mmCIF file of C-alpha atoms in Angstrom:
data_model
loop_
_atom_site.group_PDB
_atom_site.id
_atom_site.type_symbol
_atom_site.label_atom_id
_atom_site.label_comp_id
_atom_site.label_asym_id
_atom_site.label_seq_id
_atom_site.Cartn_x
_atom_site.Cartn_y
_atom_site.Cartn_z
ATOM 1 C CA UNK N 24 112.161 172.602 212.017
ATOM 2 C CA UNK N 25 110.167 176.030 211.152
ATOM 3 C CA UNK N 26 107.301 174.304 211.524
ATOM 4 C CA UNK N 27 108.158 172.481 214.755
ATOM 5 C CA UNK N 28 108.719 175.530 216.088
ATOM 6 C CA UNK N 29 105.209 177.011 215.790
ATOM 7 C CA UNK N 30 103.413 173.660 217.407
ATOM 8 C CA UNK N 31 102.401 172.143 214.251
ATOM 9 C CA UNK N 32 103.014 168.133 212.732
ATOM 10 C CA UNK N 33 106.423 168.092 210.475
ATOM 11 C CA UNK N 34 107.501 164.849 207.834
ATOM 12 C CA UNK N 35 110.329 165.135 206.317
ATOM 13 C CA UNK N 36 111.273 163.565 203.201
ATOM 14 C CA UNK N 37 115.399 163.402 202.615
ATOM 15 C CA UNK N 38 118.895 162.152 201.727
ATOM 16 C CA UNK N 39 121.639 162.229 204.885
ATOM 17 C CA UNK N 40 125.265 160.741 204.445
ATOM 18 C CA UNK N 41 125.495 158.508 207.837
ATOM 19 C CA UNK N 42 128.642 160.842 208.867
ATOM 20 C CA UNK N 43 128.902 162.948 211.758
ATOM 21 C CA UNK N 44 127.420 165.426 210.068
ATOM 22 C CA UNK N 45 124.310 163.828 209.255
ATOM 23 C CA UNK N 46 123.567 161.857 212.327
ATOM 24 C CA UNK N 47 123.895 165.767 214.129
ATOM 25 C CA UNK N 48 121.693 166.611 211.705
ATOM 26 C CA UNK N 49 119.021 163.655 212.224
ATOM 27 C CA UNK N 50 119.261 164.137 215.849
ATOM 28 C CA UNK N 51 118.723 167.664 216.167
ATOM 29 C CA UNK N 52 115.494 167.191 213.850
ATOM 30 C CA UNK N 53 113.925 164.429 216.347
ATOM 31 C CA UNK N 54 115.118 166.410 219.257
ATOM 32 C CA UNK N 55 112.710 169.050 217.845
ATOM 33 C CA UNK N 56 110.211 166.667 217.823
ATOM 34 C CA UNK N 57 110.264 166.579 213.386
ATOM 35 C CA UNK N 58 108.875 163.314 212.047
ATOM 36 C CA UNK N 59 112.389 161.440 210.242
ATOM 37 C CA UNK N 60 110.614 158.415 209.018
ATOM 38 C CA UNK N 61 111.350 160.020 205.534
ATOM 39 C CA UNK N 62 114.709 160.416 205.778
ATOM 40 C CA UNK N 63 117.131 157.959 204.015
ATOM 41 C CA UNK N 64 120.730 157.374 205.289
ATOM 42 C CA UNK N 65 123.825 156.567 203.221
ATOM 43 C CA UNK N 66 126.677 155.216 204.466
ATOM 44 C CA UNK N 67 128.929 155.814 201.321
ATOM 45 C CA UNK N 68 127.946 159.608 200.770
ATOM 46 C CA UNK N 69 128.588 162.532 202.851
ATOM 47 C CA UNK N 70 125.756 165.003 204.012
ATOM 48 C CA UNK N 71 125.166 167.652 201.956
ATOM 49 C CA UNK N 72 126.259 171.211 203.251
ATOM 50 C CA UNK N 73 125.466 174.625 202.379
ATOM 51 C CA UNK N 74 128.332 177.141 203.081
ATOM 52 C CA UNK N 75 126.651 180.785 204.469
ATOM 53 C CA UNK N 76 128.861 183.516 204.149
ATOM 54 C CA UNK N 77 126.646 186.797 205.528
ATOM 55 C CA UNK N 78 127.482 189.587 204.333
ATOM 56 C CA UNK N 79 128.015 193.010 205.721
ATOM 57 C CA UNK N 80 124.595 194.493 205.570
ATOM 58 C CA UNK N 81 123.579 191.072 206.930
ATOM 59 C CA UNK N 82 122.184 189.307 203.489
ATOM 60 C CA UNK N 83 123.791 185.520 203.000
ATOM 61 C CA UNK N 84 125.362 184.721 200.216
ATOM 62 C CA UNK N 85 125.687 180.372 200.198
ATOM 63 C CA UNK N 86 127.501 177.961 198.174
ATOM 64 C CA UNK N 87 126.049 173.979 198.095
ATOM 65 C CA UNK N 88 127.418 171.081 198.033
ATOM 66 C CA UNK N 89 125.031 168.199 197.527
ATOM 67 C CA UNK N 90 126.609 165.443 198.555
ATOM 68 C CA UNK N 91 124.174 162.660 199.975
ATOM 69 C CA UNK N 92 121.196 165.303 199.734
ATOM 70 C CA UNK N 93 121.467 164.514 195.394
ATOM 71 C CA UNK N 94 121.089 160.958 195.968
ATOM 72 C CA UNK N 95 117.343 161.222 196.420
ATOM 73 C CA UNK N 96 115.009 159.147 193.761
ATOM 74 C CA UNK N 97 111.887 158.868 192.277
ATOM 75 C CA UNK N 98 111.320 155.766 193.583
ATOM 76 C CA UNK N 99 111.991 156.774 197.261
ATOM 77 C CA UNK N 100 109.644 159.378 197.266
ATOM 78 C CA UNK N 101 107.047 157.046 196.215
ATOM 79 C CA UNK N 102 108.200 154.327 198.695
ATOM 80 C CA UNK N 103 107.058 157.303 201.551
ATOM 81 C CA UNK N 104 103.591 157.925 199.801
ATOM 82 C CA UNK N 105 102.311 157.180 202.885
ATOM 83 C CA UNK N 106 103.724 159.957 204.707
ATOM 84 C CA UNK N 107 101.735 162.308 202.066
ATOM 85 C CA UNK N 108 98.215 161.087 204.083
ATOM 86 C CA UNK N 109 96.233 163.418 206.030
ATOM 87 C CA UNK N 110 98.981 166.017 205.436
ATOM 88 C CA UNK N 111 97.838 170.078 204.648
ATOM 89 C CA UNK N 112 100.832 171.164 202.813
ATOM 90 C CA UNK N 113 103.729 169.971 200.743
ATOM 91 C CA UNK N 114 106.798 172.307 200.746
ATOM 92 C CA UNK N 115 109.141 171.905 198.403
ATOM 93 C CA UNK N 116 112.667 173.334 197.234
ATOM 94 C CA UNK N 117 115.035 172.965 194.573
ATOM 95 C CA UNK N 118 117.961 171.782 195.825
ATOM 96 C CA UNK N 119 117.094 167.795 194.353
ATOM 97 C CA UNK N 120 116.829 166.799 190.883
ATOM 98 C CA UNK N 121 113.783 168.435 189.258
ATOM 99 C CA UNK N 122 111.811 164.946 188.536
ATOM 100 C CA UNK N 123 112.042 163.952 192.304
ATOM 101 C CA UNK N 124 110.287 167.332 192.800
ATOM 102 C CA UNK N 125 107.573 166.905 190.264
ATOM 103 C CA UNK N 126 106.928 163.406 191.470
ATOM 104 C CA UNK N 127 106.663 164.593 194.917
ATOM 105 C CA UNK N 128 104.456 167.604 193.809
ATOM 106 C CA UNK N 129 102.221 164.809 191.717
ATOM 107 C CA UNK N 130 101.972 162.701 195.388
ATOM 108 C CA UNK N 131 100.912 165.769 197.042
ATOM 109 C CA UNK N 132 98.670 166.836 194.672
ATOM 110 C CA UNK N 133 96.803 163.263 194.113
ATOM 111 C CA UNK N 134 96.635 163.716 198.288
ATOM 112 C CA UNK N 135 94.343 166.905 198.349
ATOM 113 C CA UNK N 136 97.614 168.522 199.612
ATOM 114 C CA UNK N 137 98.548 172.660 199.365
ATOM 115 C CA UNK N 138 101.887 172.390 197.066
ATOM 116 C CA UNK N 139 104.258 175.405 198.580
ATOM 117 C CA UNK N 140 107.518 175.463 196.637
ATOM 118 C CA UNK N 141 110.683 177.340 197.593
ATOM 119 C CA UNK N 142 112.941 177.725 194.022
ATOM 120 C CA UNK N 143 116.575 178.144 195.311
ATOM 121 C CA UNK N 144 119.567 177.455 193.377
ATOM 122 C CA UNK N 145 118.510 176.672 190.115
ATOM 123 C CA UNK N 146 118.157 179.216 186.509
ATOM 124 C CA UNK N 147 115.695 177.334 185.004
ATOM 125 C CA UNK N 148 112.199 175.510 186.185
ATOM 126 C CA UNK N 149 110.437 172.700 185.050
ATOM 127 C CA UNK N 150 107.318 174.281 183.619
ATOM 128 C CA UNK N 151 105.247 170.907 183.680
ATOM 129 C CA UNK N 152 106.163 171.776 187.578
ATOM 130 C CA UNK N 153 104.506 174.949 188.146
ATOM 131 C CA UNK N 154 101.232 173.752 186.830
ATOM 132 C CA UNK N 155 101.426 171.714 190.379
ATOM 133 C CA UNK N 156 102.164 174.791 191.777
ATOM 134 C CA UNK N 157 99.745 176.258 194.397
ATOM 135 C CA UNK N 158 102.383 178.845 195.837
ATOM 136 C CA UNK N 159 105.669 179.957 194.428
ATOM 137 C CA UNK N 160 107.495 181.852 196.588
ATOM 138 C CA UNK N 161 111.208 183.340 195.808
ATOM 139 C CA UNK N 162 112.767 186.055 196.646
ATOM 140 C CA UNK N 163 113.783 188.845 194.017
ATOM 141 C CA UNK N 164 117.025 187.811 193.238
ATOM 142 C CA UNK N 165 115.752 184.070 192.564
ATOM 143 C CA UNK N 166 112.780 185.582 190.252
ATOM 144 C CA UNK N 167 115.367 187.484 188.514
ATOM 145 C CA UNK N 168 117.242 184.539 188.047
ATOM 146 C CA UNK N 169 114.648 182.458 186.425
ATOM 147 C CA UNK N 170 113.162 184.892 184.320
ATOM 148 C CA UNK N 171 115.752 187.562 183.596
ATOM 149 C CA UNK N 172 114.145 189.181 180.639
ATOM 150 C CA UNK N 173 111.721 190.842 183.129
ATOM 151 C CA UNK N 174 112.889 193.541 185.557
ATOM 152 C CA UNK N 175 110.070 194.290 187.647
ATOM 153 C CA UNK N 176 108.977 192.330 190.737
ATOM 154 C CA UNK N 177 105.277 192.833 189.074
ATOM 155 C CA UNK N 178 106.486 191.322 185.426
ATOM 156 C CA UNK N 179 108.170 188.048 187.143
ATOM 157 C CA UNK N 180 105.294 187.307 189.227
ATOM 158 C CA UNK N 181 102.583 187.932 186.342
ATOM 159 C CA UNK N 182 105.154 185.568 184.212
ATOM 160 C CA UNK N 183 104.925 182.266 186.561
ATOM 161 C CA UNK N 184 100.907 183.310 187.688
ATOM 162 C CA UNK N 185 100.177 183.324 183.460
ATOM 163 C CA UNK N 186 102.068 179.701 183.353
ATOM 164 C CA UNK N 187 100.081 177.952 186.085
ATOM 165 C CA UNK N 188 101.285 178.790 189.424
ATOM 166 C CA UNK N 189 97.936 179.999 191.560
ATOM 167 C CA UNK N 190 99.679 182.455 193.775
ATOM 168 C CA UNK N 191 103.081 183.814 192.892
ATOM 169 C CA UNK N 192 104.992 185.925 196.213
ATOM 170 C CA UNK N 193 108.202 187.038 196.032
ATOM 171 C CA UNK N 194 110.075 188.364 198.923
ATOM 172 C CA UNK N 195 111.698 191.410 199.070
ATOM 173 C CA UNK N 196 114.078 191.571 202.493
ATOM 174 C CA UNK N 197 113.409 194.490 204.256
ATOM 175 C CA UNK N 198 111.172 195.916 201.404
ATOM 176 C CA UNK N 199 108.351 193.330 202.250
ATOM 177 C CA UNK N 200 107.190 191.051 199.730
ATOM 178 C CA UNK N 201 104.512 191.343 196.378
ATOM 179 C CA UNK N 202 101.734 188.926 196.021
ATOM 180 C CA UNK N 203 100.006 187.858 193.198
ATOM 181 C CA UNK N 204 97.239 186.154 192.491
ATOM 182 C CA UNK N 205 93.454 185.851 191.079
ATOM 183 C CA UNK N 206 93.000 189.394 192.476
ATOM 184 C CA UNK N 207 95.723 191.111 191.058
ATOM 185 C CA UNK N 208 99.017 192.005 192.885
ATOM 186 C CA UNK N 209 99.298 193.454 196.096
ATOM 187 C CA UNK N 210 102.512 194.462 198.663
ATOM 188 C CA UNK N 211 103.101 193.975 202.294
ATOM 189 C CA UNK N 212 105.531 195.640 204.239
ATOM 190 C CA UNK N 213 108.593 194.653 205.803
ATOM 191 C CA UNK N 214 108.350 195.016 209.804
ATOM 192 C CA UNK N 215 110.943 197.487 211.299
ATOM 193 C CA UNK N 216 114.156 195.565 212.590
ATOM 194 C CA UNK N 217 117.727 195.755 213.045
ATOM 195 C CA UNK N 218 118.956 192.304 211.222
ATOM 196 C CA UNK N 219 121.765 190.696 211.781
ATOM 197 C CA UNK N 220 121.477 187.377 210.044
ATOM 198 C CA UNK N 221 119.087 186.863 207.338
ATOM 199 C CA UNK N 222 120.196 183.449 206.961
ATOM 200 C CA UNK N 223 117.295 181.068 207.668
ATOM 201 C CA UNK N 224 114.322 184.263 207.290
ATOM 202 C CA UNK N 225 113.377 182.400 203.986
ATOM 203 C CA UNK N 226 112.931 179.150 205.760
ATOM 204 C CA UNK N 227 110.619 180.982 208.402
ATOM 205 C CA UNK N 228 108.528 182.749 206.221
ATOM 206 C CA UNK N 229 107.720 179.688 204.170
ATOM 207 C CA UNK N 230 107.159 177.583 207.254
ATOM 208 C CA UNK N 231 105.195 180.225 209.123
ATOM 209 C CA UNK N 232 103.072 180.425 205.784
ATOM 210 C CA UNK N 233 102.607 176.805 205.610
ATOM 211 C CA UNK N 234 101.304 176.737 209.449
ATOM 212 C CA UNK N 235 98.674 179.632 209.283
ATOM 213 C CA UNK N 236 97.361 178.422 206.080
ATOM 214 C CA UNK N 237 97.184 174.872 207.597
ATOM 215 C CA UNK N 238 95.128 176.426 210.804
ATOM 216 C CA UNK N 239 92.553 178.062 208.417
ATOM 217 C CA UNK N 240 93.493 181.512 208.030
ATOM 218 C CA UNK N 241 93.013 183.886 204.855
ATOM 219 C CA UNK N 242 96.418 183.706 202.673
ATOM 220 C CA UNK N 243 96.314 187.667 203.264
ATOM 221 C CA UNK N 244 96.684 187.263 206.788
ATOM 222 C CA UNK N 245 98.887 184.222 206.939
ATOM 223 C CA UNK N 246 101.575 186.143 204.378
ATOM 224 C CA UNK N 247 101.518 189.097 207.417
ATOM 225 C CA UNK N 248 102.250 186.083 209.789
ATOM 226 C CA UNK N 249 104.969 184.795 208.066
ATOM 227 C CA UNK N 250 106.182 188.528 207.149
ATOM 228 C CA UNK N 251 106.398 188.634 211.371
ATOM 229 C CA UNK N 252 108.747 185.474 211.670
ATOM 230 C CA UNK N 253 110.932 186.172 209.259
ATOM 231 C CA UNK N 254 111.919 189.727 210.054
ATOM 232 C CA UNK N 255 111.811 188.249 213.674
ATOM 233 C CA UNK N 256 114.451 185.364 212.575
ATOM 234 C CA UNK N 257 117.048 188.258 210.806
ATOM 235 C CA UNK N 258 117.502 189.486 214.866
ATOM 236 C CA UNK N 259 119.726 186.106 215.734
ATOM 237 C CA UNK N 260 122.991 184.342 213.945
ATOM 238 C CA UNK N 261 122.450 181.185 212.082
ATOM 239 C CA UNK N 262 119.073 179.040 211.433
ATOM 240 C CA UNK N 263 117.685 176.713 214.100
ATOM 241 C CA UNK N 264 118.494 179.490 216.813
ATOM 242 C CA UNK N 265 116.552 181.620 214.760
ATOM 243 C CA UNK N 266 113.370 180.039 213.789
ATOM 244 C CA UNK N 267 110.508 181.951 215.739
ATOM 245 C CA UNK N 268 108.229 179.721 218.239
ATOM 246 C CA UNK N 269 104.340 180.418 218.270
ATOM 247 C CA UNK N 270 104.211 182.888 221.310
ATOM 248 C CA UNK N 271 106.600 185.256 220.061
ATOM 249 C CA UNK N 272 105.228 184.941 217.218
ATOM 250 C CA UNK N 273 101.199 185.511 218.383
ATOM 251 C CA UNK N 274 102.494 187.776 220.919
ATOM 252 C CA UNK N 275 104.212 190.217 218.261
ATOM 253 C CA UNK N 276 101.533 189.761 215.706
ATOM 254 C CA UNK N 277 98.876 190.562 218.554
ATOM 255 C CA UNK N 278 100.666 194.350 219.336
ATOM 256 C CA UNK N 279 102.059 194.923 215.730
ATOM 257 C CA UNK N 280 99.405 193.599 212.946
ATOM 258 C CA UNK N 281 97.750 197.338 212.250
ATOM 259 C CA UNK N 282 100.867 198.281 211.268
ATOM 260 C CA UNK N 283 101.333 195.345 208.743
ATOM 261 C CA UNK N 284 98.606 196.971 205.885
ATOM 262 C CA UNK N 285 99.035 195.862 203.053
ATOM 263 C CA UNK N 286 98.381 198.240 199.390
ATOM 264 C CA UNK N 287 97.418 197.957 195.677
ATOM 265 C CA UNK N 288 99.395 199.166 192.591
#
C-alpha cells in the first residue's frame, strides 16, 4: 500500500482467511490500485491480525496473531514465480515461516531483484537468509533482539554486514537511523515532528526506500527520502491513513533536504 501510495507498481504475495476481515482487507488493497494476484484465500482460517496498542509517547507496542497469514508455503510462492518478472525489489518480513522467506528471497534473487527485508517479530534469523540479503533494515529494539550480546547500534549492524547482508540500517525513531555498509557507517537524522502514531512509520520508510531506489537514486539519498515519509506518517492515527503520497512527499523533501545531512563516526 506504501508503495501505491508514491505512484509506483505493487505485487503482493499472501495468506487471507475469506472472513470479513480479509475480504476488507483484499478490497482496500485493489481499491489502492495493489496488484492481489498473489494473494491466496482460505475459507477455513481466519485473517491474521496484529493488535497495536500505542503508547503514551506515541511508540506501538503489537501483539500477532497469525491466523491464515501462517498458512503460506513453499510451494505457493513458487506457484507466483511469475509475479517475481520484471520486478526491482523484493520486500520481505518475518511474520511467515522462515523457509517461505528464504525461498522467496532465492526467487528474487535468481530474478535480478533488490532483496529488502523487514525482521519483525522473531529472536533469531536464518543466517543462510541474510546471505540473500541486499538490505536489512530493523529498528533498534529488533537489532537488539536478534543479537543481544551487542549494545551499540554500530556493533549490531557491523554483526549482520560481517555475515552477508550488503547494507545493514537500523532505525532509530526520532533519533534517525545508522547505515552501514561497504563505506563504513554513517547516521541520518530524524526530521523535526510532533508524532502521534508511529504505527505504520516502519512500513513507510521501507516502502519509500524501495520506490527511490527503484527510480534510480543513490541509497544515500533514497534513505533521506524514506527518513521524510516516515516521520511524515507518525503525524496521523493508524496505517493506511498514514502512508505519505508522492507530492507531499517531493514537496517536503524539495523545502527540507539541506537540513537532512547526514555524518560519520
Amino acid at each position: 500500500l506504501g508503495i501505491a501510495k508514491l505512484g509506483e507498481t505493487a505485487t503482493l504475495i499472501a495468506s487471507l482467511g475469506s472472513d470479513l476481515d480479509g475480504r476488507n482487507l483484499f478490497e482496500c488493497l485493489k481499491e489502492n490500485k495493489v496488484d492481489t494476484s498473489g494473494i491466496f484465500m482460505h475459507e477455513d482460517a481466519p485473517s491474521g491480525h496484529a493488535y497495536v496498542h500505542v503508547q503514551a509517547d506515541s511508540e506501538s507496542s503489537i501483539s500477532v496473531f497469525g491466523g491464515a497469514n501462517a498458512l503460506l508455503t513453499v510451494s505457493q510462492i513458487i506457484e507466483k514465480e511469475a509475479l517475481f518478472a520484471g520486478a526491482s525489489c523484493c520486500l520481505l518480513e518475518t511474520e511467515i515461516a522462515q523457509p517461505v522467506i528464504l525461498q522467496t528471497a532465492k526467487i528474487a534473487k535468481k530474478h535480478g531483484l533488490k532483496v529488502i527485508m523487514k525482521p519483525c517479530a522473531i529472536s533469531t534469523i536464518d543466517s543462510n537468509l541474510l546471505q540473500y540479503t541486499d538490505i536489512l533494515v530493523p529498528n533498534q529494539k529488533e537489532a537488539q533482539k536478534l543479537v543481544p550480546q551487542y549494545k551499540s547500534v554500530e556493533e549490531q549492524a557491523d554483526y549482520f554486514y560481517r555475515r552477508g547482508v550488503k547494507t545493514v540500517i537500523i532505525t532509530l525513531a526520532d533519533h534517525g537511523c545508522y547505515k552501514r555498509d561497504k563505506n563504513g557507517g554513517i547516521f541520518f537524522p530524524a526530521i523535526p515532528v510532533s508524532p502521534v502514531d508511529a504505527t505504520g512509520a516502519a512500513d513507510s520508510f521501507v516502502a519509500t526506500l524501495a520506490v527511490y531506489l527503484s527510480k534510480g537514486k543513490p541509497i544515500n539519498e533514497a534513505i533521506k527520502y524514506a527518513t521524510c515519509a516516515a516521520g511524515l506518517s507518525t503525524m496521523r492515527h493508524g496505517v493506511p491513513p498514514s502512508l505519505v503520497d508522492r507530492d507531499t512527499l517531493e514537496t517536503y523533501y524539495s523545502v527540507h533536504h539541506l537540513e537532512l545531512q547526514e555524518r560519520r563516526l
